[in-house]
Amino acid sequence: MKTTRLGLLSALLIGSFSCTQVFEEDENSIPAHEPKANMEMQVTTHDGAPFTTDESSNKRYYDSPGGPVMMQAFYWDVPAGGTWWNTVKGKLNNWSNQGIGSIWLPPASKAQNGPFSMGYDPMDYFDFGDYNQNGSTETRFGSGAELRSLIGEAHNQNMQVYADIVINHNSGGQLEANPYTGTDTWTKFQPASGKFNRTYNDFHPNLDANNDEGIFGGYPDLSHVKGYVQDWLWKSNESVGKYYKNNVGFDGWRFDYVKGFGGWVVKDWVNHVGGFAVGEMWDGNANTLKWWVDNTDRKASAFDFAAYYAMDRAFDGNNLNELNSDMLWKKDSYRAVTFVANHDTDEIWRKNLAYAYILTHEGYPCVFYKDYEDWLDRGMMDNLLWIHKSYATGNTSILHVDNDEYIMRRNGYNGNPGLVLYINNSDNWQERWIPTNWSSQQIKDYTGHSNWEPWTQGGTWVKIQCPPRSYSIWSTK
């Protein structure tokens, strides 16, 4: 879904669950020989196994200890002219080397605005740049052959490819007399591919239903209760979902505007087609996000908008206590896709802190193309990606939170030591004693922001530091 962008970033920018029980001690309160009892709050969202997008997924795509990272491989208004698929293809080798395990592509099929469309006004689900209709043969992004070549190269690079699927609304139909509205409606679709022809019977209102959960932008609203629509979208062997997966090569789905239809639609889609699925449930309430995930029978993940808005309040609002807010990853880390920005919304300015947060915490992190390729320091991003794939393992213990400081520990898994993240949103260097899982071991800050390399005490306590408006990330040396 595309809405008005809520913020821009310059190139200079380098309810029921709350982790509120944290340490408040300082250096002087911890005798070297007698550490306090471990009182941190643990987030026990799963069994501590390295996160994967699906517990039964092919591990070919998830071969690093920290698990995969997704790249949103587009932004709003990417260059027109049919060059985008080749542009993305040229990035894949570097992305894969840095630890990107999957890419999310924009809606790939022909839309009403043809060569100018970003794809969110779908017209012919089976035209990937192969038919001369709506003003062009190619889509804005390129040809069908170029799309297939991109997906093939992604698989060669050990990456999955997710299709952006818009199934709530259609655009680009012809006028027809509609007996259910008593008016003429733009609901007659006769796409050049010859597949999934539609009439007023396939939209709301119809004989079976006046509406479903939501209508977007006044576009004709597909009626998912209709067997004909279900067959063409996901059930039949010729369906959109099966064609995308079996013919084109997509591995999963990003469902647009899932507020517009029931979670059962995504559940049924995945049951018939398979593949990873994530929904754009645009809601900042973690309980609502969990409710939607549960309504898909946990067949789908959701973008963690609760974490997104909490990070904005914490980092830009100068109050790290907001990181105690409820988030989807705290409720169901296997079904949370965390992010800092996307093609629709870009509110967070202190993105260095936000990426340090999502690339060290549980969940499935998604990196925004513009942030990685254009706006942020590439060395910083590659360092965080390396830390994620090397040490972001195990469940989470939040060690300390106050207005300016946030410290958490990933507890490690299967021999991997895990890590400690220290975020400092103040204007001065900060230091703090913390409990670790490492007894009598030397540790270091793998970001290079601190040159300390202290040894943990026999009782696992150690003092770490963090520069102002920045972060440090610690693990065993």
Short mmCIF file of C-alpha atoms in Angstrom, two decimals, residues 24-404:
data_model
loop_
_atom_site.label_atom_id
_atom_site.label_comp_id
_atom_site.label_asym_id
_atom_site.label_seq_id
_atom_site.Cartn_x
_atom_site.Cartn_y
_atom_site.Cartn_z
CA GLU A 24 19.35 0.10 38.23
CA GLU A 25 22.74 -0.41 39.85
CA ASP A 26 25.93 1.48 39.13
CA GLU A 27 29.60 0.49 39.29
CA ASN A 28 29.98 1.19 43.01
CA SER A 29 27.08 -1.06 43.95
CA ILE A 30 28.78 -4.20 42.60
CA PRO A 31 31.63 -5.62 44.66
CA ALA A 32 34.19 -7.31 42.44
CA HIS A 33 33.84 -10.56 44.36
CA GLU A 34 30.10 -10.54 45.02
CA PRO A 35 27.79 -9.64 42.10
CA LYS A 36 24.13 -9.11 42.72
CA ALA A 37 21.62 -11.80 41.89
CA ASN A 38 20.56 -11.87 38.26
CA MET A 39 17.26 -9.96 38.19
CA GLU A 40 16.87 -9.09 34.51
CA MET A 41 13.60 -9.63 32.67
CA GLN A 42 13.81 -12.34 30.03
CA VAL A 43 11.78 -12.32 26.85
CA THR A 44 11.06 -16.01 26.42
CA THR A 45 9.33 -15.97 23.07
CA HIS A 46 10.70 -19.25 21.78
CA ASP A 47 13.06 -22.06 22.68
CA GLY A 48 16.21 -20.10 21.94
CA ALA A 49 16.82 -21.60 18.52
CA PRO A 50 18.23 -19.33 15.82
CA PHE A 51 15.33 -17.56 14.15
CA THR A 52 14.10 -18.86 10.81
CA THR A 53 11.16 -17.62 8.79
CA ASP A 54 9.56 -21.03 9.06
CA GLU A 55 10.54 -23.67 11.56
CA SER A 56 10.43 -26.31 8.79
CA SER A 57 12.02 -24.19 6.05
CA ASN A 58 14.80 -25.37 3.79
CA LYS A 59 17.90 -24.46 5.80
CA ARG A 60 19.71 -23.69 2.54
CA TYR A 61 18.49 -20.12 2.96
CA TYR A 62 19.25 -19.76 6.67
CA ASP A 63 22.80 -20.93 7.15
CA SER A 64 24.14 -18.27 9.53
CA PRO A 65 23.76 -18.49 13.33
CA GLY A 66 21.71 -15.29 13.50
CA GLY A 67 19.38 -16.29 10.67
CA PRO A 68 18.34 -14.35 7.58
CA VAL A 69 17.82 -10.66 6.91
CA MET A 70 15.33 -9.41 4.32
CA MET A 71 16.05 -6.60 1.87
CA GLN A 72 13.14 -4.50 0.63
CA ALA A 73 14.56 -4.28 -2.86
CA PHE A 74 12.75 -1.15 -4.00
CA TYR A 75 11.49 2.24 -2.87
CA TRP A 76 8.61 4.42 -4.04
CA ASP A 77 9.10 5.78 -7.57
CA VAL A 78 12.14 3.72 -8.54
CA PRO A 79 13.37 4.78 -11.99
CA ALA A 80 10.92 4.00 -14.78
CA GLY A 81 12.05 2.63 -18.12
CA GLY A 82 12.20 -1.09 -17.43
CA THR A 83 15.64 -1.18 -15.78
CA TRP A 84 14.82 -2.04 -12.17
CA TRP A 85 14.97 -5.85 -12.35
CA ASN A 86 18.47 -5.64 -13.81
CA THR A 87 19.49 -3.02 -11.22
CA VAL A 88 18.47 -5.32 -8.38
CA LYS A 89 20.11 -8.32 -10.05
CA GLY A 90 23.40 -6.42 -10.04
CA LYS A 91 23.16 -5.93 -6.25
CA LEU A 92 22.54 -9.56 -5.30
CA ASN A 93 26.10 -10.80 -4.98
CA ASN A 94 27.05 -8.07 -2.52
CA TRP A 95 23.81 -8.39 -0.57
CA SER A 96 24.23 -12.14 -0.23
CA ASN A 97 27.85 -11.76 0.88
CA GLN A 98 26.74 -9.33 3.59
CA GLY A 99 24.14 -11.72 5.00
CA ILE A 100 20.93 -10.79 3.17
CA GLY A 101 18.91 -14.00 2.90
CA SER A 102 15.85 -12.77 1.02
CA ILE A 103 14.60 -9.93 -1.15
CA TRP A 104 11.11 -8.44 -1.29
CA LEU A 105 10.20 -7.19 -4.77
CA PRO A 106 7.47 -4.67 -5.71
CA PRO A 107 4.24 -5.93 -7.33
CA ALA A 108 5.58 -7.49 -10.50
CA SER A 109 2.53 -7.77 -12.77
CA LYS A 110 1.02 -5.26 -15.20
CA ALA A 111 -1.07 -2.57 -13.54
CA GLN A 112 -3.43 0.14 -14.76
CA ASN A 113 -0.70 2.74 -15.28
CA GLY A 114 1.47 0.36 -17.26
CA PRO A 115 5.07 1.58 -17.58
CA PHE A 116 4.56 4.25 -14.89
CA SER A 117 2.93 2.12 -12.19
CA MET A 118 4.57 0.90 -9.00
CA GLY A 119 2.21 -2.07 -9.23
CA TYR A 120 -0.29 -1.34 -6.49
CA ASP A 121 -3.11 -0.87 -9.01
CA PRO A 122 -3.10 -4.46 -10.41
CA MET A 123 -4.89 -5.27 -13.63
CA ASP A 124 -3.40 -8.44 -15.17
CA TYR A 125 -1.83 -10.74 -12.58
CA PHE A 126 -0.21 -12.90 -15.30
CA ASP A 127 1.50 -10.17 -17.33
CA PHE A 128 5.05 -9.60 -16.03
CA GLY A 129 6.07 -7.51 -19.01
CA ASP A 130 5.06 -9.91 -21.76
CA TYR A 131 1.91 -8.39 -23.29
CA ASN A 132 1.35 -5.03 -24.97
CA GLN A 133 -1.42 -3.55 -22.83
CA ASN A 134 -1.94 -0.45 -20.69
CA GLY A 135 0.57 1.52 -22.74
CA SER A 136 3.54 -0.83 -22.80
CA THR A 137 4.81 -4.37 -23.00
CA GLU A 138 7.31 -4.10 -20.15
CA THR A 139 6.26 -3.04 -16.69
CA ARG A 140 7.95 -0.11 -14.95
CA PHE A 141 10.52 -2.63 -13.68
CA GLY A 142 11.33 -4.57 -16.85
CA SER A 143 10.34 -7.64 -18.82
CA GLY A 144 9.13 -11.04 -17.70
CA ALA A 145 12.40 -12.57 -18.89
CA GLU A 146 14.38 -10.09 -16.80
CA LEU A 147 12.27 -10.85 -13.73
CA ARG A 148 12.88 -14.59 -14.12
CA SER A 149 16.58 -13.96 -14.61
CA LEU A 150 16.67 -11.89 -11.40
CA ILE A 151 14.92 -14.62 -9.43
CA GLY A 152 17.23 -17.27 -10.86
CA GLU A 153 20.29 -15.27 -9.83
CA ALA A 154 18.85 -14.70 -6.36
CA HIS A 155 18.51 -18.47 -5.95
CA ASN A 156 22.08 -18.91 -7.19
CA GLN A 157 23.10 -16.47 -4.45
CA ASN A 158 21.30 -18.53 -1.81
CA MET A 159 18.49 -15.99 -1.41
CA GLN A 160 14.72 -16.27 -1.36
CA VAL A 161 12.47 -13.92 -3.34
CA TYR A 162 9.15 -12.62 -1.98
CA ALA A 163 6.41 -11.25 -4.24
CA ASP A 164 4.37 -8.23 -3.19
CA ILE A 165 0.79 -9.45 -3.69
CA VAL A 166 -2.11 -6.99 -4.00
CA ILE A 167 -5.34 -8.98 -3.78
CA ASN A 168 -7.69 -6.58 -2.01
CA HIS A 169 -8.34 -4.23 -4.92
CA ASN A 170 -8.00 -4.10 -8.71
CA SER A 171 -7.72 -1.23 -11.16
CA GLY A 172 -7.91 -0.74 -14.91
CA GLY A 173 -11.16 -2.51 -15.69
CA GLN A 174 -13.79 -1.37 -18.18
CA LEU A 175 -17.20 0.07 -17.39
CA GLU A 176 -20.14 -2.30 -17.21
CA ALA A 177 -23.69 -2.11 -15.96
CA ASN A 178 -23.73 -3.44 -12.40
CA PRO A 179 -27.10 -4.77 -11.15
CA TYR A 180 -25.86 -4.79 -7.54
CA THR A 181 -25.12 -1.07 -7.48
CA GLY A 182 -27.59 0.14 -10.11
CA THR A 183 -24.74 2.07 -11.73
CA ASP A 184 -21.90 1.48 -14.17
CA THR A 185 -18.75 0.25 -12.42
CA TRP A 186 -15.15 -0.31 -13.55
CA THR A 187 -15.36 -4.05 -12.93
CA LYS A 188 -15.00 -5.71 -16.35
CA PHE A 189 -11.49 -7.13 -16.66
CA GLN A 190 -10.37 -8.89 -19.83
CA PRO A 191 -6.58 -9.04 -19.47
CA ALA A 192 -4.35 -9.82 -22.43
CA SER A 193 -3.01 -12.92 -20.71
CA GLY A 194 -6.49 -14.41 -20.99
CA LYS A 195 -6.37 -15.46 -17.35
CA PHE A 196 -8.61 -14.38 -14.47
CA ASN A 197 -11.25 -12.49 -16.37
CA ARG A 198 -13.48 -10.63 -13.91
CA THR A 199 -16.91 -9.04 -13.83
CA TYR A 200 -19.11 -7.32 -11.25
CA ASN A 201 -19.88 -10.76 -9.78
CA ASP A 202 -16.30 -10.97 -8.46
CA PHE A 203 -16.34 -7.67 -6.56
CA HIS A 204 -18.35 -6.18 -3.71
CA PRO A 205 -21.27 -5.90 -3.51
CA ASN A 206 -22.47 -9.20 -5.02
CA LEU A 207 -25.05 -11.90 -4.47
CA ASP A 208 -23.05 -13.44 -1.59
CA ALA A 209 -21.57 -10.45 0.25
CA ASN A 210 -21.94 -6.68 0.33
CA ASN A 211 -18.42 -6.10 1.64
CA ASP A 212 -15.52 -7.63 3.49
CA GLU A 213 -13.14 -6.15 6.04
CA GLY A 214 -12.02 -3.08 4.13
CA ILE A 215 -12.09 -1.13 0.86
CA PHE A 216 -8.95 0.68 -0.28
CA GLY A 217 -9.08 3.98 -2.11
CA GLY A 218 -12.39 3.39 -3.84
CA TYR A 219 -10.91 0.72 -6.14
CA PRO A 220 -13.05 -2.29 -7.09
CA ASP A 221 -12.89 -4.56 -4.06
CA LEU A 222 -12.30 -8.26 -4.78
CA SER A 223 -14.71 -10.63 -3.03
CA HIS A 224 -12.70 -13.49 -1.53
CA VAL A 225 -15.79 -15.47 -0.54
CA LYS A 226 -16.45 -16.18 -4.22
CA GLY A 227 -15.21 -19.62 -5.26
CA TYR A 228 -14.20 -18.29 -8.68
CA VAL A 229 -11.95 -15.67 -7.06
CA GLN A 230 -10.43 -18.21 -4.67
CA ASP A 231 -9.71 -20.61 -7.53
CA TRP A 232 -7.96 -17.96 -9.59
CA LEU A 233 -6.02 -16.43 -6.71
CA TRP A 234 -4.76 -19.53 -4.89
CA LYS A 235 -6.70 -22.78 -5.21
CA SER A 236 -6.52 -24.01 -8.80
CA ASN A 237 -3.40 -25.30 -10.54
CA GLU A 238 -3.55 -22.19 -12.76
CA SER A 239 -3.94 -19.80 -9.83
CA VAL A 240 -1.94 -16.62 -9.34
CA GLY A 241 -0.16 -18.06 -6.30
CA LYS A 242 0.83 -21.33 -7.94
CA TYR A 243 1.90 -19.63 -11.16
CA TYR A 244 4.08 -17.18 -9.24
CA LYS A 245 5.65 -19.99 -7.24
CA ASN A 246 5.95 -22.81 -9.75
CA ASN A 247 6.42 -20.94 -13.01
CA VAL A 248 8.07 -17.65 -12.10
CA GLY A 249 10.00 -18.92 -9.07
CA PHE A 250 8.84 -16.77 -6.15
CA ASP A 251 9.43 -18.29 -2.70
CA GLY A 252 7.00 -16.27 -0.61
CA TRP A 253 4.61 -13.40 -0.29
CA ARG A 254 4.24 -9.92 1.15
CA PHE A 255 0.48 -9.35 1.32
CA ASP A 256 -0.52 -5.73 0.78
CA TYR A 257 -3.25 -4.07 2.88
CA VAL A 258 -4.34 -7.12 4.85
CA LYS A 259 -6.81 -4.94 6.76
CA GLY A 260 -8.95 -5.34 3.65
CA PHE A 261 -9.66 -9.06 4.02
CA GLY A 262 -9.76 -11.76 6.66
CA GLY A 263 -6.72 -13.58 7.95
CA TRP A 264 -8.34 -16.79 6.68
CA VAL A 265 -7.48 -15.67 3.12
CA VAL A 266 -3.74 -15.72 3.85
CA LYS A 267 -4.10 -18.97 5.79
CA ASP A 268 -5.88 -20.63 2.87
CA TRP A 269 -3.37 -19.21 0.38
CA VAL A 270 -0.40 -20.66 2.29
CA ASN A 271 -2.17 -23.99 2.83
CA HIS A 272 -2.72 -24.35 -0.93
CA VAL A 273 0.40 -22.66 -2.30
CA GLY A 274 3.04 -22.72 0.44
CA GLY A 275 5.90 -20.29 0.88
CA PHE A 276 6.80 -17.69 3.48
CA ALA A 277 4.14 -15.03 4.08
CA VAL A 278 4.14 -11.64 5.78
CA GLY A 279 1.21 -9.23 6.00
CA GLU A 280 1.10 -5.44 5.98
CA MET A 281 -1.12 -5.11 9.04
CA TRP A 282 -0.53 -1.40 9.57
CA ASP A 283 -1.30 -1.08 13.27
CA GLY A 284 0.90 0.06 16.14
CA ASN A 285 -0.83 -2.15 18.70
CA ALA A 286 1.12 -5.35 19.35
CA ASN A 287 -2.03 -7.17 20.46
CA THR A 288 -3.72 -6.36 17.16
CA LEU A 289 -0.71 -7.63 15.23
CA LYS A 290 -0.68 -10.85 17.25
CA TRP A 291 -4.45 -11.18 16.73
CA TRP A 292 -3.97 -10.99 12.97
CA VAL A 293 -1.11 -13.49 12.99
CA ASP A 294 -3.23 -15.89 15.03
CA ASN A 295 -6.12 -15.46 12.58
CA THR A 296 -3.85 -16.81 9.87
CA ASP A 297 -3.28 -19.83 12.11
CA ARG A 298 0.30 -18.52 12.36
CA LYS A 299 0.78 -19.27 8.68
CA ALA A 300 1.94 -15.69 8.23
CA SER A 301 4.21 -13.17 9.89
CA ALA A 302 3.39 -9.48 10.28
CA PHE A 303 5.49 -6.35 10.00
CA ASP A 304 6.14 -5.19 13.55
CA PHE A 305 4.64 -1.71 13.40
CA ALA A 306 4.48 -1.72 17.20
CA ALA A 307 8.28 -1.92 17.32
CA TYR A 308 8.58 0.66 14.56
CA TYR A 309 6.57 3.30 16.40
CA ALA A 310 8.22 2.46 19.73
CA MET A 311 11.66 3.02 18.17
CA ASP A 312 10.53 6.36 16.76
CA ARG A 313 9.31 7.49 20.19
CA ALA A 314 12.45 6.16 21.87
CA PHE A 315 15.19 7.44 19.59
CA ASP A 316 13.70 10.61 18.13
CA GLY A 317 11.62 11.37 21.22
CA ASN A 318 14.68 11.02 23.47
CA ASN A 319 13.12 8.50 25.84
CA LEU A 320 14.51 4.98 25.66
CA ASN A 321 11.92 3.88 28.21
CA GLU A 322 9.65 3.57 25.18
CA LEU A 323 11.59 0.41 24.30
CA ASN A 324 9.72 -1.20 27.18
CA SER A 325 6.59 -0.89 25.03
CA ASP A 326 4.78 -3.96 23.80
CA MET A 327 5.99 -5.25 20.44
CA LEU A 328 5.15 -8.21 18.23
CA TRP A 329 8.64 -9.68 18.47
CA LYS A 330 8.18 -9.92 22.25
CA LYS A 331 4.94 -11.84 21.79
CA ASP A 332 5.85 -14.06 18.83
CA SER A 333 9.38 -13.62 17.54
CA TYR A 334 8.97 -16.27 14.85
CA ARG A 335 6.20 -14.19 13.28
CA ALA A 336 7.61 -10.66 13.62
CA VAL A 337 9.28 -8.86 10.71
CA THR A 338 11.04 -5.83 12.16
CA PHE A 339 11.92 -2.77 10.07
CA VAL A 340 13.19 0.82 10.28
CA ALA A 341 11.65 2.28 7.12
CA ASN A 342 9.80 1.18 4.00
CA HIS A 343 8.33 2.59 0.78
CA ASP A 344 5.28 3.89 2.66
CA THR A 345 6.62 5.34 5.89
CA ASP A 346 9.95 6.79 6.95
CA GLU A 347 9.63 8.54 10.31
CA ILE A 348 12.73 7.51 12.26
CA TRP A 349 15.67 9.90 11.98
CA ARG A 350 18.20 8.25 14.30
CA LYS A 351 18.40 5.23 12.08
CA ASN A 352 21.82 4.16 13.35
CA LEU A 353 20.19 3.32 16.69
CA ALA A 354 17.14 1.73 15.06
CA TYR A 355 19.17 -0.61 12.84
CA ALA A 356 21.37 -1.54 15.80
CA TYR A 357 18.14 -2.45 17.59
CA ILE A 358 16.49 -4.63 14.92
CA LEU A 359 19.72 -6.33 13.81
CA THR A 360 20.51 -7.51 17.33
CA HIS A 361 17.02 -8.38 18.60
CA GLU A 362 14.75 -11.29 17.86
CA GLY A 363 12.53 -11.20 14.81
CA TYR A 364 13.17 -11.20 11.07
CA PRO A 365 14.89 -7.88 10.26
CA CYS A 366 14.06 -6.07 7.01
CA VAL A 367 16.53 -3.51 5.61
CA PHE A 368 15.20 -0.72 3.38
CA TYR A 369 16.92 -0.36 -0.02
CA LYS A 370 17.41 3.41 0.23
CA ASP A 371 18.91 3.17 3.69
CA TYR A 372 21.46 0.58 2.62
CA GLU A 373 22.29 1.80 -0.86
CA ASP A 374 22.02 5.59 -0.56
CA TRP A 375 21.33 7.21 2.79
CA LEU A 376 23.31 5.52 5.55
CA ASP A 377 26.95 4.68 6.05
CA ARG A 378 27.61 1.40 4.22
CA GLY A 379 30.35 0.36 6.60
CA MET A 380 28.00 0.78 9.57
CA MET A 381 25.30 -1.28 7.87
CA ASP A 382 27.65 -4.07 6.80
CA ASN A 383 29.08 -4.23 10.30
CA LEU A 384 25.60 -4.61 11.81
CA LEU A 385 24.71 -7.28 9.25
CA TRP A 386 27.89 -9.17 10.14
CA ILE A 387 27.12 -8.92 13.85
CA HIS A 388 23.57 -10.14 13.21
CA LYS A 389 24.61 -13.24 11.32
CA SER A 390 27.50 -13.98 13.70
CA TYR A 391 26.09 -13.40 17.20
CA ALA A 392 22.35 -12.54 17.25
CA THR A 393 21.25 -15.87 18.72
CA GLY A 394 19.09 -17.06 21.58
CA ASN A 395 16.34 -15.40 23.55
CA THR A 396 16.50 -11.88 24.96
CA SER A 397 17.19 -10.50 28.43
CA ILE A 398 16.65 -6.76 28.93
CA LEU A 399 19.26 -5.69 31.49
CA HIS A 400 18.67 -1.96 31.90
CA VAL A 401 16.37 0.75 30.56
CA ASP A 402 16.15 4.42 31.47
CA ASN A 403 15.61 7.66 29.60
CA ASP A 404 19.05 7.63 27.96
#
